[in-house]
Tab-separated table of C-alpha atoms in Angstrom:
chain	number	residue	atom	x	y	z
A	1	UNK	CA	-120.811	-154.358	97.681
A	2	UNK	CA	-121.384	-150.603	97.595
A	3	UNK	CA	-124.532	-150.782	99.645
A	4	UNK	CA	-122.573	-152.818	102.159
A	5	UNK	CA	-119.913	-150.350	102.316
A	6	UNK	CA	-122.457	-147.544	102.639
A	7	UNK	CA	-124.170	-149.228	105.294
A	8	UNK	CA	-121.220	-149.838	107.381
A	9	UNK	CA	-120.220	-146.331	106.852
A	10	UNK	CA	-123.708	-145.281	108.450
A	11	UNK	CA	-123.156	-147.759	111.224
A	12	UNK	CA	-119.943	-145.977	112.321
A	13	UNK	CA	-121.073	-142.575	111.916
A	14	UNK	CA	-124.538	-143.050	114.040
A	15	UNK	CA	-124.766	-142.292	117.590
A	16	UNK	CA	-127.811	-144.844	118.509
A	17	UNK	CA	-126.894	-147.636	120.631
A	18	UNK	CA	-129.771	-149.805	119.082
A	19	UNK	CA	-129.830	-150.394	115.331
A	20	UNK	CA	-132.528	-151.850	113.130
A	21	UNK	CA	-131.173	-154.580	111.208
A	22	UNK	CA	-132.765	-156.340	108.598
A	23	UNK	CA	-133.030	-160.315	108.408
A	24	UNK	CA	-135.204	-161.489	105.545
A	25	UNK	CA	-138.584	-159.461	105.703
A	26	UNK	CA	-137.972	-158.539	109.455
A	27	UNK	CA	-136.329	-156.330	111.339
A	28	UNK	CA	-134.491	-157.396	114.470
A	29	UNK	CA	-133.326	-154.426	116.982
A	30	UNK	CA	-129.192	-155.289	117.849
A	31	UNK	CA	-127.335	-153.018	119.945
A	32	UNK	CA	-124.398	-151.116	117.689
A	33	UNK	CA	-121.681	-153.911	118.352
A	34	UNK	CA	-123.559	-156.805	117.191
A	35	UNK	CA	-124.886	-154.849	114.235
A	36	UNK	CA	-120.913	-153.823	113.175
A	37	UNK	CA	-120.351	-157.646	113.730
A	38	UNK	CA	-122.854	-158.935	111.722
A	39	UNK	CA	-122.558	-156.478	108.442
A	40	UNK	CA	-118.552	-156.984	108.550
A	41	UNK	CA	-119.184	-161.233	108.038
A	42	UNK	CA	-122.011	-160.709	105.750
A	43	UNK	CA	-120.009	-158.211	103.669
A	44	UNK	CA	-116.792	-160.625	103.765
A	45	UNK	CA	-119.010	-162.999	102.483
A	46	UNK	CA	-120.159	-161.210	99.930
A	47	UNK	CA	-116.489	-160.384	98.780
A	48	UNK	CA	-115.662	-164.084	98.868
A	49	UNK	CA	-118.419	-164.974	96.378
A	50	UNK	CA	-117.868	-162.216	93.910
A	51	UNK	CA	-114.207	-163.328	93.940
A	52	UNK	CA	-115.385	-166.611	93.275
A	53	UNK	CA	-118.012	-165.632	90.605
A	54	UNK	CA	-115.495	-163.711	88.864
A	55	UNK	CA	-113.215	-166.678	88.538
A	56	UNK	CA	-115.926	-168.888	87.328
A	57	UNK	CA	-116.764	-165.844	84.343
A	58	UNK	CA	-112.917	-165.492	83.775
A	59	UNK	CA	-112.981	-169.218	83.353
A	60	UNK	CA	-116.255	-169.149	80.835
A	61	UNK	CA	-114.663	-166.159	78.927
A	62	UNK	CA	-111.292	-168.821	78.370
A	63	UNK	CA	-113.563	-171.452	76.944
A	64	UNK	CA	-115.492	-169.187	75.004
A	65	UNK	CA	-112.341	-167.960	73.234
A	66	UNK	CA	-110.888	-170.863	72.602
A	67	UNK	CA	-113.908	-172.182	71.175
A	68	UNK	CA	-113.978	-169.265	69.202
A	69	UNK	CA	-110.811	-169.941	67.360
A	70	UNK	CA	-110.995	-170.860	63.295
A	71	UNK	CA	-110.668	-174.208	62.543
A	72	UNK	CA	-108.798	-174.138	59.461
A	73	UNK	CA	-109.128	-173.050	55.993
A	74	UNK	CA	-112.702	-171.721	55.582
A	75	UNK	CA	-113.304	-171.677	59.401
A	76	UNK	CA	-115.941	-172.910	61.494
A	77	UNK	CA	-118.264	-173.370	58.370
A	78	UNK	CA	-115.810	-175.263	56.011
A	79	UNK	CA	-117.636	-178.545	56.309
A	80	UNK	CA	-121.110	-176.954	55.493
A	81	UNK	CA	-122.629	-177.805	52.097
A	82	UNK	CA	-122.838	-174.480	49.873
A	83	UNK	CA	-126.465	-173.839	48.931
A	84	UNK	CA	-126.588	-173.873	45.027
A	85	UNK	CA	-128.728	-170.982	43.322
A	86	UNK	CA	-128.958	-172.703	40.405
A	87	UNK	CA	-132.490	-174.518	39.766
């Protein structure tokens, strides 16, 4: 996210009319307005993806918290057979 914001700031400060824009492994020459539009759209898409992933992380963390609760006296190990040291 920081890189996208940095790129938007650099683009705003640029005096050039034509900007080299990376698409995949290629550079494409775009005018400044088109580059700003593409960068803005990519930034919004990334923010939406991060928001969705944050929701998924919170959901999984909630599930982990529920599963980590003790199941009763003796905790989750209450049903395990203790090893005998007498031989």
